[in-house]
């Protein structure tokens, strides 16, 4: 499975972005999906996750209340909408695909729950 993330760019603080991640292959609908982000020189950190049915969604505290993860299985695509963007949201955002056997909210927040990663898309928020 290959993942292609897009939608990053330069946006002013307070604005919104919707990131997309398109997956190749036939098993997208059978997998959990996640978004992580990475600051320069830092480890990747969890942003949001959605289970294969879309019924369960999880968010990092830093984006909770102003972001929405969603998926369109018919299009093999997962989305991350972030509103009210802040300069501290500036990072490279990665989408990831994980095994649906992982159902724990805590485990879905960990990189280890995901086996395939996209190339990343840069989000820059200016103040």
mmCIF file of N, CA and C in Angstrom:
data_model
loop_
_atom_site.group_PDB
_atom_site.id
_atom_site.type_symbol
_atom_site.label_atom_id
_atom_site.label_comp_id
_atom_site.label_asym_id
_atom_site.label_seq_id
_atom_site.Cartn_x
_atom_site.Cartn_y
_atom_site.Cartn_z
ATOM 1 N N UNK A 1 0.843 -1.189 0.000
ATOM 2 C CA UNK A 1 0.000 0.000 0.000
ATOM 3 C C UNK A 1 0.879 1.239 0.000
ATOM 4 N N UNK A 2 0.538 2.193 -0.850
ATOM 5 C CA UNK A 2 1.246 3.473 -0.869
ATOM 6 C C UNK A 2 0.286 4.581 -0.476
ATOM 7 N N UNK A 3 0.814 5.537 0.275
ATOM 8 C CA UNK A 3 0.017 6.655 0.755
ATOM 9 C C UNK A 3 0.586 7.952 0.197
ATOM 10 N N UNK A 4 -0.293 8.821 -0.286
ATOM 11 C CA UNK A 4 0.114 10.097 -0.860
ATOM 12 C C UNK A 4 -0.625 11.217 -0.131
ATOM 13 N N UNK A 5 0.112 11.969 0.667
ATOM 14 C CA UNK A 5 -0.486 13.074 1.408
ATOM 15 C C UNK A 5 -0.392 14.362 0.608
ATOM 16 N N UNK A 6 -1.390 15.210 0.762
ATOM 17 C CA UNK A 6 -1.403 16.500 0.062
ATOM 18 C C UNK A 6 -2.242 17.490 0.852
ATOM 19 N N UNK A 7 -2.194 18.743 0.419
ATOM 20 C CA UNK A 7 -3.033 19.763 1.030
ATOM 21 C C UNK A 7 -2.306 20.718 1.942
ATOM 22 N N UNK A 8 -1.032 20.469 2.176
ATOM 23 C CA UNK A 8 -0.271 21.382 3.014
ATOM 24 C C UNK A 8 -0.006 22.691 2.296
ATOM 25 N N UNK A 9 0.498 23.650 3.042
ATOM 26 C CA UNK A 9 0.799 24.929 2.442
ATOM 27 C C UNK A 9 0.995 25.986 3.502
ATOM 28 N N UNK A 10 1.029 27.231 3.045
ATOM 29 C CA UNK A 10 1.198 28.372 3.935
ATOM 30 C C UNK A 10 -0.161 28.995 4.212
ATOM 31 N N UNK A 11 -0.464 29.172 5.469
ATOM 32 C CA UNK A 11 -1.753 29.741 5.845
ATOM 33 C C UNK A 11 -1.550 30.675 7.033
ATOM 34 N N UNK A 12 -2.385 31.679 7.119
ATOM 35 C CA UNK A 12 -2.293 32.605 8.243
ATOM 36 C C UNK A 12 -2.946 31.995 9.482
ATOM 37 N N UNK A 13 -2.461 32.404 10.610
ATOM 38 C CA UNK A 13 -3.061 31.955 11.862
ATOM 39 C C UNK A 13 -4.547 32.290 11.860
ATOM 40 N N UNK A 14 -5.330 31.347 12.346
ATOM 41 C CA UNK A 14 -6.780 31.504 12.343
ATOM 42 C C UNK A 14 -7.452 30.889 11.138
ATOM 43 N N UNK A 15 -6.666 30.551 10.144
ATOM 44 C CA UNK A 15 -7.206 29.941 8.939
ATOM 45 C C UNK A 15 -7.418 28.449 9.092
ATOM 46 N N UNK A 16 -7.772 27.822 7.983
ATOM 47 C CA UNK A 16 -8.066 26.391 7.987
ATOM 48 C C UNK A 16 -7.347 25.698 6.840
ATOM 49 N N UNK A 17 -7.118 24.422 7.038
ATOM 50 C CA UNK A 17 -6.559 23.588 5.985
ATOM 51 C C UNK A 17 -7.234 22.234 6.046
ATOM 52 N N UNK A 18 -7.358 21.609 4.891
ATOM 53 C CA UNK A 18 -7.801 20.225 4.862
ATOM 54 C C UNK A 18 -6.723 19.408 4.158
ATOM 55 N N UNK A 19 -6.143 18.510 4.905
ATOM 56 C CA UNK A 19 -5.142 17.615 4.355
ATOM 57 C C UNK A 19 -5.837 16.356 3.841
ATOM 58 N N UNK A 20 -5.295 15.828 2.771
ATOM 59 C CA UNK A 20 -5.829 14.596 2.192
ATOM 60 C C UNK A 20 -4.731 13.543 2.127
ATOM 61 N N UNK A 21 -5.144 12.311 2.185
ATOM 62 C CA UNK A 21 -4.196 11.206 2.047
ATOM 63 C C UNK A 21 -4.874 10.118 1.237
ATOM 64 N N UNK A 22 -4.359 9.906 0.047
ATOM 65 C CA UNK A 22 -4.918 8.892 -0.835
ATOM 66 C C UNK A 22 -4.091 7.621 -0.755
ATOM 67 N N UNK A 23 -4.772 6.508 -0.639
ATOM 68 C CA UNK A 23 -4.102 5.220 -0.516
ATOM 69 C C UNK A 23 -4.333 4.369 -1.752
ATOM 70 N N UNK A 24 -3.305 3.688 -2.162
ATOM 71 C CA UNK A 24 -3.455 2.724 -3.236
ATOM 72 C C UNK A 24 -3.806 1.379 -2.618
ATOM 73 N N UNK A 25 -4.258 0.440 -3.404
ATOM 74 C CA UNK A 25 -4.536 -0.881 -2.882
ATOM 75 C C UNK A 25 -5.996 -1.067 -2.504
ATOM 76 N N UNK A 26 -6.358 -2.293 -2.271
ATOM 77 C CA UNK A 26 -7.761 -2.654 -2.062
ATOM 78 C C UNK A 26 -8.152 -2.775 -0.597
ATOM 79 N N UNK A 27 -7.184 -2.626 0.307
ATOM 80 C CA UNK A 27 -7.488 -2.926 1.707
ATOM 81 C C UNK A 27 -7.687 -1.682 2.548
ATOM 82 N N UNK A 28 -7.796 -0.521 1.927
ATOM 83 C CA UNK A 28 -7.933 0.720 2.678
ATOM 84 C C UNK A 28 -9.104 0.657 3.648
ATOM 85 N N UNK A 29 -10.227 0.153 3.185
ATOM 86 C CA UNK A 29 -11.431 0.144 4.016
ATOM 87 C C UNK A 29 -11.312 -0.817 5.188
ATOM 88 N N UNK A 30 -10.284 -1.646 5.185
ATOM 89 C CA UNK A 30 -10.082 -2.623 6.251
ATOM 90 C C UNK A 30 -9.018 -2.167 7.248
ATOM 91 N N UNK A 31 -8.600 -0.933 7.128
ATOM 92 C CA UNK A 31 -7.494 -0.467 7.961
ATOM 93 C C UNK A 31 -7.874 0.786 8.758
ATOM 94 N N UNK A 32 -7.237 0.918 9.911
ATOM 95 C CA UNK A 32 -7.304 2.181 10.640
ATOM 96 C C UNK A 32 -6.388 3.195 9.946
ATOM 97 N N UNK A 33 -6.666 4.467 10.138
ATOM 98 C CA UNK A 33 -5.831 5.512 9.558
ATOM 99 C C UNK A 33 -5.484 6.531 10.621
ATOM 100 N N UNK A 34 -4.297 7.095 10.486
ATOM 101 C CA UNK A 34 -3.871 8.093 11.457
ATOM 102 C C UNK A 34 -3.132 9.239 10.796
ATOM 103 N N UNK A 35 -3.084 10.340 11.516
ATOM 104 C CA UNK A 35 -2.269 11.491 11.116
ATOM 105 C C UNK A 35 -1.306 11.794 12.263
ATOM 106 N N UNK A 36 -0.075 12.031 11.896
ATOM 107 C CA UNK A 36 0.960 12.437 12.845
ATOM 108 C C UNK A 36 1.632 13.696 12.289
ATOM 109 N N UNK A 37 2.364 14.391 13.138
ATOM 110 C CA UNK A 37 3.119 15.529 12.653
ATOM 111 C C UNK A 37 4.493 15.536 13.309
ATOM 112 N N UNK A 38 5.397 16.213 12.641
ATOM 113 C CA UNK A 38 6.765 16.230 13.134
ATOM 114 C C UNK A 38 7.342 17.637 13.002
ATOM 115 N N UNK A 39 7.860 18.122 14.129
ATOM 116 C CA UNK A 39 8.569 19.392 14.145
ATOM 117 C C UNK A 39 10.037 19.124 13.837
ATOM 118 N N UNK A 40 10.758 20.119 13.317
ATOM 119 C CA UNK A 40 12.183 19.910 13.031
ATOM 120 C C UNK A 40 12.945 19.447 14.262
ATOM 121 N N UNK A 41 13.663 18.369 14.101
ATOM 122 C CA UNK A 41 14.483 17.864 15.193
ATOM 123 C C UNK A 41 13.728 17.143 16.284
ATOM 124 N N UNK A 42 12.440 16.912 16.067
ATOM 125 C CA UNK A 42 11.615 16.253 17.090
ATOM 126 C C UNK A 42 11.072 14.940 16.564
ATOM 127 N N UNK A 43 10.590 14.134 17.493
ATOM 128 C CA UNK A 43 9.919 12.907 17.122
ATOM 129 C C UNK A 43 8.539 13.229 16.548
ATOM 130 N N UNK A 44 8.042 12.305 15.751
ATOM 131 C CA UNK A 44 6.669 12.464 15.268
ATOM 132 C C UNK A 44 5.705 12.357 16.435
ATOM 133 N N UNK A 45 4.643 13.141 16.375
ATOM 134 C CA UNK A 45 3.638 13.074 17.423
ATOM 135 C C UNK A 45 2.258 12.835 16.821
ATOM 136 N N UNK A 46 1.450 12.184 17.597
ATOM 137 C CA UNK A 46 0.107 11.838 17.173
ATOM 138 C C UNK A 46 -0.753 13.088 17.023
ATOM 139 N N UNK A 47 -1.596 13.087 15.987
ATOM 140 C CA UNK A 47 -2.555 14.175 15.788
ATOM 141 C C UNK A 47 -3.984 13.651 15.850
ATOM 142 N N UNK A 48 -4.282 12.623 15.042
ATOM 143 C CA UNK A 48 -5.653 12.107 15.000
ATOM 144 C C UNK A 48 -5.649 10.709 14.416
ATOM 145 N N UNK A 49 -6.690 9.950 14.741
ATOM 146 C CA UNK A 49 -6.838 8.603 14.195
ATOM 147 C C UNK A 49 -8.308 8.307 13.977
ATOM 148 N N UNK A 50 -8.567 7.423 13.026
ATOM 149 C CA UNK A 50 -9.936 7.009 12.739
ATOM 150 C C UNK A 50 -9.920 5.520 12.446
ATOM 151 N N UNK A 51 -10.871 4.806 13.021
ATOM 152 C CA UNK A 51 -10.925 3.368 12.801
ATOM 153 C C UNK A 51 -11.517 3.048 11.431
ATOM 154 N N UNK A 52 -11.475 1.786 11.049
ATOM 155 C CA UNK A 52 -11.816 1.420 9.673
ATOM 156 C C UNK A 52 -13.238 1.783 9.286
ATOM 157 N N UNK A 53 -14.156 1.742 10.244
ATOM 158 C CA UNK A 53 -15.548 2.094 9.936
ATOM 159 C C UNK A 53 -15.809 3.587 10.053
ATOM 160 N N UNK A 54 -14.866 4.297 10.671
ATOM 161 C CA UNK A 54 -15.081 5.716 10.917
ATOM 162 C C UNK A 54 -15.864 5.995 12.177
ATOM 163 N N UNK A 55 -16.262 4.953 12.875
ATOM 164 C CA UNK A 55 -17.113 5.145 14.048
ATOM 165 C C UNK A 55 -16.341 5.751 15.227
ATOM 166 N N UNK A 56 -15.066 5.392 15.333
ATOM 167 C CA UNK A 56 -14.262 5.914 16.444
ATOM 168 C C UNK A 56 -13.183 6.841 15.908
ATOM 169 N N UNK A 57 -13.066 7.977 16.556
ATOM 170 C CA UNK A 57 -12.076 8.981 16.156
ATOM 171 C C UNK A 57 -11.383 9.489 17.413
ATOM 172 N N UNK A 58 -10.113 9.725 17.291
ATOM 173 C CA UNK A 58 -9.328 10.159 18.435
ATOM 174 C C UNK A 58 -8.456 11.341 18.031
ATOM 175 N N UNK A 59 -8.245 12.238 18.969
ATOM 176 C CA UNK A 59 -7.495 13.451 18.677
ATOM 177 C C UNK A 59 -6.492 13.742 19.783
ATOM 178 N N UNK A 60 -5.393 14.354 19.388
ATOM 179 C CA UNK A 60 -4.461 14.877 20.379
ATOM 180 C C UNK A 60 -5.105 16.077 21.052
ATOM 181 N N UNK A 61 -4.762 16.294 22.290
ATOM 182 C CA UNK A 61 -5.315 17.440 23.022
ATOM 183 C C UNK A 61 -5.012 18.756 22.302
ATOM 184 N N UNK A 62 -3.872 18.810 21.623
ATOM 185 C CA UNK A 62 -3.443 20.053 20.988
ATOM 186 C C UNK A 62 -4.345 20.468 19.825
ATOM 187 N N UNK A 63 -5.088 19.528 19.253
ATOM 188 C CA UNK A 63 -5.963 19.865 18.117
ATOM 189 C C UNK A 63 -7.426 19.550 18.389
ATOM 190 N N UNK A 64 -7.706 18.946 19.512
ATOM 191 C CA UNK A 64 -9.078 18.558 19.837
ATOM 192 C C UNK A 64 -9.970 19.781 19.882
ATOM 193 N N UNK A 65 -11.125 19.664 19.255
ATOM 194 C CA UNK A 65 -12.063 20.769 19.232
ATOM 195 C C UNK A 65 -11.916 21.675 18.031
ATOM 196 N N UNK A 66 -10.832 21.562 17.319
ATOM 197 C CA UNK A 66 -10.644 22.390 16.134
ATOM 198 C C UNK A 66 -10.150 21.564 14.933
ATOM 199 N N UNK A 67 -10.239 20.262 15.061
ATOM 200 C CA UNK A 67 -9.851 19.421 13.928
ATOM 201 C C UNK A 67 -10.848 18.283 13.757
ATOM 202 N N UNK A 68 -10.916 17.775 12.538
ATOM 203 C CA UNK A 68 -11.809 16.656 12.231
ATOM 204 C C UNK A 68 -11.100 15.700 11.296
ATOM 205 N N UNK A 69 -11.042 14.445 11.706
ATOM 206 C CA UNK A 69 -10.527 13.408 10.825
ATOM 207 C C UNK A 69 -11.719 12.675 10.224
ATOM 208 N N UNK A 70 -11.642 12.381 8.958
ATOM 209 C CA UNK A 70 -12.732 11.682 8.291
ATOM 210 C C UNK A 70 -12.140 10.798 7.197
ATOM 211 N N UNK A 71 -12.961 9.922 6.696
ATOM 212 C CA UNK A 71 -12.476 9.037 5.629
ATOM 213 C C UNK A 71 -13.592 8.760 4.645
ATOM 214 N N UNK A 72 -13.191 8.533 3.426
ATOM 215 C CA UNK A 72 -14.107 8.145 2.373
ATOM 216 C C UNK A 72 -13.571 6.850 1.793
ATOM 217 N N UNK A 73 -14.104 5.745 2.262
ATOM 218 C CA UNK A 73 -13.567 4.446 1.858
ATOM 219 C C UNK A 73 -13.733 4.192 0.370
ATOM 220 N N UNK A 74 -14.799 4.697 -0.211
ATOM 221 C CA UNK A 74 -15.013 4.491 -1.645
ATOM 222 C C UNK A 74 -13.919 5.161 -2.477
ATOM 223 N N UNK A 75 -13.263 6.163 -1.892
ATOM 224 C CA UNK A 75 -12.206 6.891 -2.604
ATOM 225 C C UNK A 75 -10.832 6.601 -2.029
ATOM 226 N N UNK A 76 -10.766 5.655 -1.077
ATOM 227 C CA UNK A 76 -9.480 5.311 -0.456
ATOM 228 C C UNK A 76 -8.755 6.546 0.068
ATOM 229 N N UNK A 77 -9.491 7.424 0.699
ATOM 230 C CA UNK A 77 -8.908 8.691 1.131
ATOM 231 C C UNK A 77 -9.292 9.001 2.574
ATOM 232 N N UNK A 78 -8.330 9.522 3.303
ATOM 233 C CA UNK A 78 -8.579 10.014 4.643
ATOM 234 C C UNK A 78 -8.246 11.507 4.657
ATOM 235 N N UNK A 79 -9.002 12.253 5.438
ATOM 236 C CA UNK A 79 -8.849 13.696 5.484
ATOM 237 C C UNK A 79 -8.563 14.147 6.920
ATOM 238 N N UNK A 80 -7.886 15.274 7.026
ATOM 239 C CA UNK A 80 -7.701 15.935 8.311
ATOM 240 C C UNK A 80 -7.965 17.422 8.102
ATOM 241 N N UNK A 81 -9.028 17.884 8.690
ATOM 242 C CA UNK A 81 -9.356 19.305 8.642
ATOM 243 C C UNK A 81 -8.910 19.938 9.956
ATOM 244 N N UNK A 82 -8.137 21.004 9.868
ATOM 245 C CA UNK A 82 -7.741 21.735 11.068
ATOM 246 C C UNK A 82 -8.188 23.176 10.909
ATOM 247 N N UNK A 83 -8.965 23.641 11.847
ATOM 248 C CA UNK A 83 -9.453 25.015 11.854
ATOM 249 C C UNK A 83 -8.699 25.823 12.905
ATOM 250 N N UNK A 84 -8.861 27.128 12.827
ATOM 251 C CA UNK A 84 -8.219 28.015 13.786
ATOM 252 C C UNK A 84 -6.736 27.647 13.945
ATOM 253 N N UNK A 85 -6.056 27.559 12.833
ATOM 254 C CA UNK A 85 -4.659 27.147 12.851
ATOM 255 C C UNK A 85 -3.811 28.116 13.654
ATOM 256 N N UNK A 86 -2.812 27.558 14.336
ATOM 257 C CA UNK A 86 -1.903 28.326 15.172
ATOM 258 C C UNK A 86 -0.470 28.138 14.665
ATOM 259 N N UNK A 87 0.393 29.084 14.942
ATOM 260 C CA UNK A 87 1.795 28.908 14.512
ATOM 261 C C UNK A 87 2.402 27.599 15.000
ATOM 262 N N UNK A 88 1.977 27.121 16.158
ATOM 263 C CA UNK A 88 2.526 25.863 16.669
ATOM 264 C C UNK A 88 2.012 24.639 15.930
ATOM 265 N N UNK A 89 1.091 24.842 14.982
ATOM 266 C CA UNK A 89 0.672 23.730 14.121
ATOM 267 C C UNK A 89 1.636 23.545 12.952
ATOM 268 N N UNK A 90 2.582 24.449 12.811
ATOM 269 C CA UNK A 90 3.566 24.337 11.738
ATOM 270 C C UNK A 90 4.396 23.078 11.918
ATOM 271 N N UNK A 91 4.324 22.199 10.929
ATOM 272 C CA UNK A 91 5.004 20.912 11.009
ATOM 273 C C UNK A 91 4.821 20.178 9.683
ATOM 274 N N UNK A 92 5.516 19.089 9.548
ATOM 275 C CA UNK A 92 5.256 18.165 8.445
ATOM 276 C C UNK A 92 4.237 17.147 8.942
ATOM 277 N N UNK A 93 3.176 16.987 8.191
ATOM 278 C CA UNK A 93 2.095 16.089 8.567
ATOM 279 C C UNK A 93 2.182 14.808 7.743
ATOM 280 N N UNK A 94 2.087 13.691 8.453
ATOM 281 C CA UNK A 94 2.165 12.381 7.829
ATOM 282 C C UNK A 94 0.873 11.610 8.051
ATOM 283 N N UNK A 95 0.410 10.927 7.018
ATOM 284 C CA UNK A 95 -0.684 9.995 7.206
ATOM 285 C C UNK A 95 -0.106 8.590 7.332
ATOM 286 N N UNK A 96 -0.860 7.741 7.984
ATOM 287 C CA UNK A 96 -0.380 6.393 8.237
ATOM 288 C C UNK A 96 -1.543 5.422 8.216
ATOM 289 N N UNK A 97 -1.230 4.206 7.818
ATOM 290 C CA UNK A 97 -2.244 3.159 7.707
ATOM 291 C C UNK A 97 -1.898 2.036 8.667
ATOM 292 N N UNK A 98 -2.888 1.586 9.416
ATOM 293 C CA UNK A 98 -2.610 0.586 10.439
ATOM 294 C C UNK A 98 -3.570 -0.582 10.408
ATOM 295 N N UNK A 99 -3.189 -1.615 11.109
ATOM 296 C CA UNK A 99 -3.976 -2.845 11.170
ATOM 297 C C UNK A 99 -5.250 -2.617 11.970
ATOM 298 N N UNK A 100 -6.348 -3.085 11.427
ATOM 299 C CA UNK A 100 -7.638 -2.884 12.092
ATOM 300 C C UNK A 100 -7.780 -3.676 13.377
ATOM 301 N N UNK A 101 -6.869 -4.603 13.630
ATOM 302 C CA UNK A 101 -6.950 -5.366 14.882
ATOM 303 C C UNK A 101 -6.634 -4.484 16.082
ATOM 304 N N UNK A 102 -6.006 -3.347 15.839
ATOM 305 C CA UNK A 102 -5.706 -2.404 16.918
ATOM 306 C C UNK A 102 -6.946 -1.558 17.157
ATOM 307 N N UNK A 103 -7.523 -1.701 18.345
ATOM 308 C CA UNK A 103 -8.751 -0.968 18.644
ATOM 309 C C UNK A 103 -8.597 -0.052 19.849
ATOM 310 N N UNK A 104 -7.518 -0.235 20.572
ATOM 311 C CA UNK A 104 -7.303 0.559 21.777
ATOM 312 C C UNK A 104 -6.995 2.005 21.406
ATOM 313 N N UNK A 105 -7.662 2.927 22.086
ATOM 314 C CA UNK A 105 -7.428 4.341 21.843
ATOM 315 C C UNK A 105 -5.973 4.709 22.128
ATOM 316 N N UNK A 106 -5.417 4.122 23.166
ATOM 317 C CA UNK A 106 -4.030 4.418 23.509
ATOM 318 C C UNK A 106 -3.070 3.909 22.452
ATOM 319 N N UNK A 107 -3.317 2.699 21.969
ATOM 320 C CA UNK A 107 -2.428 2.128 20.960
ATOM 321 C C UNK A 107 -2.527 2.885 19.642
ATOM 322 N N UNK A 108 -3.703 3.374 19.309
ATOM 323 C CA UNK A 108 -3.879 4.099 18.061
ATOM 324 C C UNK A 108 -3.139 5.435 18.065
ATOM 325 N N UNK A 109 -2.722 5.869 19.226
ATOM 326 C CA UNK A 109 -1.952 7.099 19.336
ATOM 327 C C UNK A 109 -0.447 6.864 19.155
ATOM 328 N N UNK A 110 -0.075 5.618 18.982
ATOM 329 C CA UNK A 110 1.339 5.268 18.880
ATOM 330 C C UNK A 110 1.736 4.944 17.455
ATOM 331 N N UNK A 111 2.941 5.332 17.074
ATOM 332 C CA UNK A 111 3.433 5.025 15.733
ATOM 333 C C UNK A 111 3.448 3.529 15.457
ATOM 334 N N UNK A 112 3.666 2.740 16.492
ATOM 335 C CA UNK A 112 3.778 1.288 16.315
ATOM 336 C C UNK A 112 2.504 0.653 15.793
ATOM 337 N N UNK A 113 1.378 1.361 15.890
ATOM 338 C CA UNK A 113 0.107 0.801 15.404
ATOM 339 C C UNK A 113 -0.031 0.913 13.897
ATOM 340 N N UNK A 114 0.927 1.554 13.247
ATOM 341 C CA UNK A 114 0.823 1.832 11.821
ATOM 342 C C UNK A 114 2.010 1.244 11.073
ATOM 343 N N UNK A 115 1.719 0.598 9.962
ATOM 344 C CA UNK A 115 2.778 -0.067 9.215
ATOM 345 C C UNK A 115 3.167 0.621 7.924
ATOM 346 N N UNK A 116 2.311 1.521 7.435
ATOM 347 C CA UNK A 116 2.612 2.216 6.184
ATOM 348 C C UNK A 116 2.464 3.711 6.406
ATOM 349 N N UNK A 117 3.390 4.466 5.807
ATOM 350 C CA UNK A 117 3.420 5.911 6.019
ATOM 351 C C UNK A 117 3.502 6.647 4.689
ATOM 352 N N UNK A 118 2.859 7.803 4.636
ATOM 353 C CA UNK A 118 2.989 8.670 3.472
ATOM 354 C C UNK A 118 4.264 9.488 3.564
ATOM 355 N N UNK A 119 4.489 10.318 2.552
ATOM 356 C CA UNK A 119 5.745 11.053 2.457
ATOM 357 C C UNK A 119 5.730 12.351 3.257
ATOM 358 N N UNK A 120 4.589 12.780 3.728
ATOM 359 C CA UNK A 120 4.505 14.008 4.507
ATOM 360 C C UNK A 120 4.138 15.212 3.665
ATOM 361 N N UNK A 121 3.410 16.119 4.265
ATOM 362 C CA UNK A 121 3.060 17.377 3.611
ATOM 363 C C UNK A 121 3.280 18.498 4.627
ATOM 364 N N UNK A 122 3.937 19.560 4.193
ATOM 365 C CA UNK A 122 4.333 20.633 5.094
ATOM 366 C C UNK A 122 3.217 21.641 5.282
ATOM 367 N N UNK A 123 2.913 21.914 6.527
ATOM 368 C CA UNK A 123 1.964 22.968 6.884
ATOM 369 C C UNK A 123 2.736 24.066 7.597
ATOM 370 N N UNK A 124 2.601 25.279 7.094
ATOM 371 C CA UNK A 124 3.261 26.428 7.709
ATOM 372 C C UNK A 124 2.204 27.457 8.058
ATOM 373 N N UNK A 125 2.148 27.822 9.326
ATOM 374 C CA UNK A 125 1.160 28.780 9.801
ATOM 375 C C UNK A 125 1.891 30.052 10.211
ATOM 376 N N UNK A 126 1.562 31.133 9.553
ATOM 377 C CA UNK A 126 2.216 32.404 9.864
ATOM 378 C C UNK A 126 1.386 33.179 10.880
ATOM 379 N N UNK A 127 2.104 33.891 11.740
ATOM 380 C CA UNK A 127 1.405 34.647 12.788
ATOM 381 C C UNK A 127 1.069 36.051 12.322
#
